[in-house]
Coordinates of C-alpha atoms and ligand atoms in Angstrom, one line a residue:
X1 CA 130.1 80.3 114.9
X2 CA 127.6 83.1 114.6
X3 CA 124.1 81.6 114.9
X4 CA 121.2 83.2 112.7
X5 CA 119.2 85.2 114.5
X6 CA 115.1 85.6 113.8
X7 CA 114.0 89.1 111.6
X8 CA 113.4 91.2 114.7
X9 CA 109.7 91.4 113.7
X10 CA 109.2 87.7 115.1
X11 CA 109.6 89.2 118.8
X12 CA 106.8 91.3 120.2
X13 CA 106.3 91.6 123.9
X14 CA 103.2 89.6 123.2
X15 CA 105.7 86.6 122.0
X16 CA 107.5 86.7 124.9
X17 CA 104.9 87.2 127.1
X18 CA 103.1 84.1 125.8
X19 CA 106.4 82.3 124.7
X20 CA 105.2 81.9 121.1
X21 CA 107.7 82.0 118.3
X22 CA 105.5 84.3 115.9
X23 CA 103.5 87.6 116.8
X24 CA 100.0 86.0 114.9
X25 CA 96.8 84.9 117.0
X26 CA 94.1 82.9 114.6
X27 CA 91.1 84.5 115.6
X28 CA 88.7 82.6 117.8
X29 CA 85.5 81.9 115.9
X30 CA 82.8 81.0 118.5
X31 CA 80.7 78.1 116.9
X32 CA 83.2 77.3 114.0
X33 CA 86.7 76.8 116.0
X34 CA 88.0 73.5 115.8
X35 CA 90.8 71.8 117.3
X36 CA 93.1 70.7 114.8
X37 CA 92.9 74.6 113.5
X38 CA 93.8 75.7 116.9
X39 CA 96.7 73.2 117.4
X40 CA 97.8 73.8 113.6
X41 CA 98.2 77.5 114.0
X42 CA 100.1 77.2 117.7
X43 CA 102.4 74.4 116.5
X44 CA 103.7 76.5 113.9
X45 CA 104.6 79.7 116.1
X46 CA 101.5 81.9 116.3
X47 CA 98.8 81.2 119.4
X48 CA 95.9 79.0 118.5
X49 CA 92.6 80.6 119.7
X50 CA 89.0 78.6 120.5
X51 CA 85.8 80.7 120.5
X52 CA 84.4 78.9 123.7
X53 CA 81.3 81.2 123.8
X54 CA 78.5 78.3 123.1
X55 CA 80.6 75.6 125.3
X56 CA 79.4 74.1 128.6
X57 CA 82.2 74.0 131.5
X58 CA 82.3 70.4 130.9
X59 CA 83.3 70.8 127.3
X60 CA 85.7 73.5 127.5
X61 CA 87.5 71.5 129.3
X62 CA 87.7 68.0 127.1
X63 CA 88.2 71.2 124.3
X64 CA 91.3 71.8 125.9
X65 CA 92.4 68.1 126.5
X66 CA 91.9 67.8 122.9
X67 CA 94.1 70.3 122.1
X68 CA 96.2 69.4 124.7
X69 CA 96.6 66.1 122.6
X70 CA 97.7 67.5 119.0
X71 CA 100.3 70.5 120.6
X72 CA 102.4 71.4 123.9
X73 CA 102.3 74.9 122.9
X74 CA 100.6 78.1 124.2
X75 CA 97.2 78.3 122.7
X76 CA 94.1 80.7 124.2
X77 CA 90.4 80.4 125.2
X78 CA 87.8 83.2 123.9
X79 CA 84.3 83.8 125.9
X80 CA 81.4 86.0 125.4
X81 CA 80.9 88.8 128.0
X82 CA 77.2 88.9 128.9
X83 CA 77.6 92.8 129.6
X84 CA 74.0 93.8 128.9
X85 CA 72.3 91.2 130.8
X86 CA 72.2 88.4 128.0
X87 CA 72.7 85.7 130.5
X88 CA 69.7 86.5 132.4
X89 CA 67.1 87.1 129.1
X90 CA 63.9 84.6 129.7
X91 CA 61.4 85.8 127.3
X92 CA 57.8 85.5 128.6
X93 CA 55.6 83.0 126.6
X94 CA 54.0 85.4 124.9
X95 CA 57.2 87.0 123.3
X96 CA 59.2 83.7 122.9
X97 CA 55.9 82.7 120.3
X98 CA 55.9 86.3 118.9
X99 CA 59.5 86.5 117.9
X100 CA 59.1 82.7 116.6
X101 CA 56.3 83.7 114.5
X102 CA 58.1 85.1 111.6
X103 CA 60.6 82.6 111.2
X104 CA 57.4 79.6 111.8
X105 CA 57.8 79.1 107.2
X106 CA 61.3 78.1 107.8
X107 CA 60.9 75.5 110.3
X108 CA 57.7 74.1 107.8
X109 CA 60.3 74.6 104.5
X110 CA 63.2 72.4 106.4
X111 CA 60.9 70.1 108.4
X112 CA 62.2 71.6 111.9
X113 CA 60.4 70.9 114.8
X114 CA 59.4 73.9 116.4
X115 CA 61.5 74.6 119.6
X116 CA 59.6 74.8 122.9
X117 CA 61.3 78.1 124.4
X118 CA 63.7 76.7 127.1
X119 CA 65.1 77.8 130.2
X120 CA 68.1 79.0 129.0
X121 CA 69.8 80.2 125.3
X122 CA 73.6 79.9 126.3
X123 CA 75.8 78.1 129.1
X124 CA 76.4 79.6 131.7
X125 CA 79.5 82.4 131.9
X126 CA 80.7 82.0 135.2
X127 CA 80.2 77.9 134.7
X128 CA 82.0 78.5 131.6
X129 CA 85.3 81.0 133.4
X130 CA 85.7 78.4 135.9
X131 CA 86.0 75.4 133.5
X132 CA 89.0 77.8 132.2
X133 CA 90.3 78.5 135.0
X134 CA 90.0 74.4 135.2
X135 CA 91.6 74.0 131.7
X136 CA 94.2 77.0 132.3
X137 CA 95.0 78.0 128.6
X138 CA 97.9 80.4 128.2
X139 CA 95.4 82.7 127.6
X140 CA 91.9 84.0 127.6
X141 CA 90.1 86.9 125.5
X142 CA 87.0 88.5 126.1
X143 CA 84.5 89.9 123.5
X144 CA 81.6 92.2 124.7
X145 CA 83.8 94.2 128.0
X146 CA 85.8 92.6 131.1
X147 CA 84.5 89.9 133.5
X148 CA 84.2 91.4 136.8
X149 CA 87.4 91.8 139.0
X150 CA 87.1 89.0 141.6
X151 CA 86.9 86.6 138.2
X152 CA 89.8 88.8 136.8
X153 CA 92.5 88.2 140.0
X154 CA 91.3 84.8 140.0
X155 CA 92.1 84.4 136.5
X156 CA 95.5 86.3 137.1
X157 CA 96.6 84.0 140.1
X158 CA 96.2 81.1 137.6
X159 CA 98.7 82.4 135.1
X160 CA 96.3 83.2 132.6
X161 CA 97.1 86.2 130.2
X162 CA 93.7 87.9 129.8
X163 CA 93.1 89.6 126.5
X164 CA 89.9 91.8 125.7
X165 CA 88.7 93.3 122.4
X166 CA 87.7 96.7 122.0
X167 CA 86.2 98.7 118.8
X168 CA 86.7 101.6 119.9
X169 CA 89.9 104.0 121.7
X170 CA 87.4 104.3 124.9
X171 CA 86.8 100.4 125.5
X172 CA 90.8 100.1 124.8
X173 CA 90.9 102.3 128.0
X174 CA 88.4 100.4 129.8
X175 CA 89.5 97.1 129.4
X176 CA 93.5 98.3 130.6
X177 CA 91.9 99.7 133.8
X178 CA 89.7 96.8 134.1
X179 CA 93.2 94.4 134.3
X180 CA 93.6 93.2 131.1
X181 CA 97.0 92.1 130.3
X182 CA 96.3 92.9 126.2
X183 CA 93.8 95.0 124.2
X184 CA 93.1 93.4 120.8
X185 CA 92.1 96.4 118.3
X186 CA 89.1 94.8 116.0
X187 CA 88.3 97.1 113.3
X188 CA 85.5 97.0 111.2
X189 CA 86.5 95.2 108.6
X190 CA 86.1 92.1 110.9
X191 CA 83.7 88.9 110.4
X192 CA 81.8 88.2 112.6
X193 CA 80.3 90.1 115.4
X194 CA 80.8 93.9 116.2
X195 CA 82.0 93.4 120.0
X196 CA 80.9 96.9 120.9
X197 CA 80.2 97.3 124.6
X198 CA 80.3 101.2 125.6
X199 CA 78.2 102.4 122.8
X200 CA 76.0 100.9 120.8
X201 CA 77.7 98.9 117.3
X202 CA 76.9 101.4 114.4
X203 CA 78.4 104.3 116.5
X204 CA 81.6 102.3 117.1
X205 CA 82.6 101.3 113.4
X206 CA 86.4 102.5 113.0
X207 CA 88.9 101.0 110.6
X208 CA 91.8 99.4 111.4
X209 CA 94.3 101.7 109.7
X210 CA 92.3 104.3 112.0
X211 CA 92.3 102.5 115.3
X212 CA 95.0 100.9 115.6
X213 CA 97.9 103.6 115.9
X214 CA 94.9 105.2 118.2
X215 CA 94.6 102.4 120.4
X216 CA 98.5 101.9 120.7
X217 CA 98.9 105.4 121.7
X218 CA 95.5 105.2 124.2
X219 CA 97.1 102.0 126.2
X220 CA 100.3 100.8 127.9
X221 CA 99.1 97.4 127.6
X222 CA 100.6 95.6 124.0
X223 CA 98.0 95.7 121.3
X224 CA 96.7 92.7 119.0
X225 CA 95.3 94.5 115.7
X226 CA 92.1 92.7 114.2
X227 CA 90.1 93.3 111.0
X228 CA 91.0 92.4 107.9
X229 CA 94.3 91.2 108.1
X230 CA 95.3 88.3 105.2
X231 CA 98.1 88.8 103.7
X232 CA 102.1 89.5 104.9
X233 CA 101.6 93.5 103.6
X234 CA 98.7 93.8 105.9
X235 CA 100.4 91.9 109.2
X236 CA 103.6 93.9 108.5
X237 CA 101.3 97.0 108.4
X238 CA 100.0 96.9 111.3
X239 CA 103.2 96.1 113.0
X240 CA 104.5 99.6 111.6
X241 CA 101.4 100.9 113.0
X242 CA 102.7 99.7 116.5
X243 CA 101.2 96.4 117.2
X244 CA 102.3 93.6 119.0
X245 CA 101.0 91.0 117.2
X246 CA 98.0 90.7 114.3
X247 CA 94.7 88.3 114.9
X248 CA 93.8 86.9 111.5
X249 CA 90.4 85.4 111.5
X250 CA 88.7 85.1 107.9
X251 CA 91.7 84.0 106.1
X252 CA 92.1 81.0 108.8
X253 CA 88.1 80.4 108.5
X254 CA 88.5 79.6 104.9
X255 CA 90.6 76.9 105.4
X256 CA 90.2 73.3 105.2
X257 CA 90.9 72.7 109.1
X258 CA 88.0 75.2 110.2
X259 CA 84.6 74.1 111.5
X260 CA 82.8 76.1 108.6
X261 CA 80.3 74.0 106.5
X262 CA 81.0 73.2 102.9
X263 CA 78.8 76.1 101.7
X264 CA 80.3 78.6 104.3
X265 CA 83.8 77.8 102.6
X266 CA 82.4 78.0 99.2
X267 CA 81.2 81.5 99.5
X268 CA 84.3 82.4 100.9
X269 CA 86.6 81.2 97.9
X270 CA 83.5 82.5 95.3
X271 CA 83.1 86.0 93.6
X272 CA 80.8 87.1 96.4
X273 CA 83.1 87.0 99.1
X274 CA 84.1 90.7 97.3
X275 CA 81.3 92.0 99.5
X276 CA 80.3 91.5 102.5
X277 CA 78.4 94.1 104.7
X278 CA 76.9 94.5 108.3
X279 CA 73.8 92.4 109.6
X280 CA 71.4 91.9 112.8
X281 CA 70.1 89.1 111.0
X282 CA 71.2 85.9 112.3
X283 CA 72.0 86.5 116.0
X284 CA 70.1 90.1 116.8
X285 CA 73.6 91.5 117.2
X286 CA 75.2 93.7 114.4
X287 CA 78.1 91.1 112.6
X288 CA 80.0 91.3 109.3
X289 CA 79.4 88.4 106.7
X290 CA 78.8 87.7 103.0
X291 CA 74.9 89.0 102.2
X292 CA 72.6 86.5 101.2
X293 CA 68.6 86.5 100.6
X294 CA 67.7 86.1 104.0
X295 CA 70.0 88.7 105.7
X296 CA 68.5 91.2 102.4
X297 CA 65.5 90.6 103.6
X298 CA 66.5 92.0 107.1
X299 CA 67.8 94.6 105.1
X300 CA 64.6 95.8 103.7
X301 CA 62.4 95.1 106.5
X302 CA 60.4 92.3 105.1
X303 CA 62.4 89.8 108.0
X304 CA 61.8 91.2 111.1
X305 CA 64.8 90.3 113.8
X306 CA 63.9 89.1 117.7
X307 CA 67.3 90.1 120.4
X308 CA 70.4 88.0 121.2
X309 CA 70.4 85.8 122.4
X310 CA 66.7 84.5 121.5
X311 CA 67.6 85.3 117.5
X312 CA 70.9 83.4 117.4
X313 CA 69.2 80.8 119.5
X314 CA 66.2 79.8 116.9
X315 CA 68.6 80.6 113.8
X316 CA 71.0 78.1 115.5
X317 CA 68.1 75.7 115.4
X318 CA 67.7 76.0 111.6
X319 CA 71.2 75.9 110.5
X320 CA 71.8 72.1 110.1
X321 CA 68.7 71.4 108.4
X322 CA 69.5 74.4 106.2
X323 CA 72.9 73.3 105.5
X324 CA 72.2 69.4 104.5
X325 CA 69.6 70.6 102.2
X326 CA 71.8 73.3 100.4
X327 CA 69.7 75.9 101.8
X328 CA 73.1 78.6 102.3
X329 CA 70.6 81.6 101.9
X330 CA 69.3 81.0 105.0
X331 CA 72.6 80.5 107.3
X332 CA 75.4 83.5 108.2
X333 CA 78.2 83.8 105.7
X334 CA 80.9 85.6 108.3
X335 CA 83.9 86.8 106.5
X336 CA 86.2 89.9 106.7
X337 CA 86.3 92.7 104.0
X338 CA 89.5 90.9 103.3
X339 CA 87.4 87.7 102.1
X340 CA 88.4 88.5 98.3
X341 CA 92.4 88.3 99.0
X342 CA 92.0 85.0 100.3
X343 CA 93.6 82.1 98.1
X344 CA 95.2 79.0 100.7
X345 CA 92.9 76.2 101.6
X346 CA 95.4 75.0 104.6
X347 CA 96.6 76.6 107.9
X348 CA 100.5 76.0 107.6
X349 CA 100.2 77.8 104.0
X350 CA 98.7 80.6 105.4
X351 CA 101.2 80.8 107.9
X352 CA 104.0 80.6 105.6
X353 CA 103.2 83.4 103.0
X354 CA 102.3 85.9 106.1
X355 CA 105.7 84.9 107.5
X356 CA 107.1 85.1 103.8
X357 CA 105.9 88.3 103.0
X358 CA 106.6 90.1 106.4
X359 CA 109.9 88.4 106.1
X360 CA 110.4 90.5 103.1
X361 CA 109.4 93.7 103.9
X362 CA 110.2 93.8 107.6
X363 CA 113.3 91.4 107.7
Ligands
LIG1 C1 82.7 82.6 112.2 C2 83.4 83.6 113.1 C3 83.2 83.6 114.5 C4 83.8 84.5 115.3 N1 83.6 84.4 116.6 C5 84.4 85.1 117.5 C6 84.3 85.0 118.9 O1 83.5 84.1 119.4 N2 85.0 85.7 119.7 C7 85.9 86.7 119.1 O2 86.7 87.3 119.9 N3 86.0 86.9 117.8 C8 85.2 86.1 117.0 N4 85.3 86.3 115.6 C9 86.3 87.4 115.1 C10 87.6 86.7 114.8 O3 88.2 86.1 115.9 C11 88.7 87.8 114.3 O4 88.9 88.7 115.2 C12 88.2 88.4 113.0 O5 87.7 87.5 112.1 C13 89.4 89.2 112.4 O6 89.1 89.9 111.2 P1 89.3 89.2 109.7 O7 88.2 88.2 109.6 O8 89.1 90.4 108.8 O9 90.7 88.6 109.7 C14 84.7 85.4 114.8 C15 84.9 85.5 113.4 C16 84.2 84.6 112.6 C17 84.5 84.7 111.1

């Protein structure tokens, strides 16, 4: 009896590098990843990824005993490179209060106490790689460059496959000489942040149908292609374009199983979600989301913007108030310029119409 064999598509060497059944990574989404998306999307083939950015050590690793608890399969960890210093920024007094000023009528509007400027905006990244190295994940990805190499053999001796994300052909280069097992390609049709960490953001804006074949033809390394991938046409595009597998973030993000708030997932599944654009406006670091009246206001100058992390920081401390009372104008709206193809509001069914749809062009 002959048995029926997968369409060759399904097997990438990232599948059988990580052992997955199904060359599609969910995008990490630091601050909005949740467990049960990450176990959803690895129990059905693809590899489950957790934006661990904003995590202490300690909670990475009950993160990963969590997930630990809802699959047995391969999923990945994602942290935040601080490769411009970020880790060390302590504002004096003086600038803490004067990049505080501007945003003072929001914490009044919400009834926010205003934050006393504390001794540090994020956990700490090497607290944060050893807690992985703790939790060992099948895999870790990097935005914002490569750790440094001691951190990258240690990683290596533990297993881990190390992924990092370039926006450009020279990072792709960098991050395979700086030992990274797999480059993921993000092109600017992204969410979220512009990982950019050779030159600055707005002179590294390439789109995917551009980078991608680039990138594959720049590294030996397999290639992950990110940036506005939601649909079956555009995975099996990008596999024709040479890549190993396809990260999907916004069409994930949308779903029912993400940590997005209620008006987050609204916008993405309303007309606006046709346009999104590029901001500074809610972290201090250029990112793709769904405009609204505060990030128009950056737009125009009227809102002026302090650095990541100290922006990021004090619009993190406005964003629950905000979003309990229905104030979606003043938190980010992330979403891919794929946001308007979206249409499932649960993991598996996104799963099954990429897989459908590949299955029928590529089978
Ligand atoms: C809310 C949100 C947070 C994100 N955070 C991260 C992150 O921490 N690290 C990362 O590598 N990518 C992050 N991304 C990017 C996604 O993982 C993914 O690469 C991207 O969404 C793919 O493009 P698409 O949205 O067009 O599918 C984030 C995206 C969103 C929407």
């Amino acid at each position: 009896m002959t048995q029926k064999l997968p369409p060759g598509w399904r097997t990438t060497r990232i599948t059988r590098a990580l052992g997955i059944d199904l060359p599609i990574v969910l995008g990490p989404f630091g601050g909005a990843s949740s467990t049960a998306l990450v176990a959803r999307v690895s129990s059905a083939g693809g590899l489950g990824s957790f934006g661990a950015y904003s995590l202490s050590g300690q909670r990475i690793v009950q993160v990963a005993a969590e997930i630990r608890a809802l699959t047995d399969r391969p999923f990945a960890f994602n942290l935040w490179v601080p490769h411009d210093g970020s880790d060390e920024y302590r504002p004096t007094a003086d600038e803490f209060a004067r990049h505080l000023a501007p945003l003072q009528p929001y914490f009044s509007e919400l009834g926010v106490e205003v934050p006393e400027r504390p001794d540090r905006f994020f956990p700490d990244f090497t607290e944060q790689f050893e807690a992985v190295l703790e939790a060992r994940p099948a895999a870790l990805s990097f935005v914002y460059g490569a750790p440094p190499p001691t951190l990258v053999e240690r990683a290596k001796e533990q297993g881990i496959t190390l992924v990092g994300t370039a926006s450009t052909v020279a990072e792709a280069v960098f991050l395979e000489r700086a030992g990274m097992d797999v480059v993921v390609a993000s092109g600017f049709e992204a969410a979220g942040h512009r990982v950019s960490f050779l030159a600055a953001a707005e002179d590294s804006l390439i789109g995917s149908l551009a980078l991608v074949p680039q990138v594959v033809d720049s590294v030996r390394v397999p290639v992950v292609a990110a940036g506005g991938i939601a649909s079956g046409r555009q995975l099996a595009a990008v596999l024709v374009l040479g890549a190993d597998a396809a990260q999907v973030g916004t069409a994930f993000l949308a779903t029912d199983e993400s940590a997005i708030s209620d008006p987050h997932r609204a916008a993405l599944f309303s007309e606006r979600a046709t346009h999104t654009a590029l901001t500074r406006a809610f972290s201090g670091r250029l990112a793709r989301g769904i405009p609204n009246e505060f990030s128009q206001q950056v737009a125009t100058g009227s809102q002026p913007v302090a650095p990541f992390p100290l922006q990021s920081w004090l619009m993190g401390r406005l964003k629950q108030a905000a979003i309990a009372q229905g104030r979606s104008e003043l938190i980010s709206l992330w979403a891919g310029q794929s946001a308007g193809m979206i249409r499932f509001r649960n993991a598996a069914e996104v799963i099954d119409d990429l897989v459908a749809e590949a299955d029928r062009l590529l089978g």
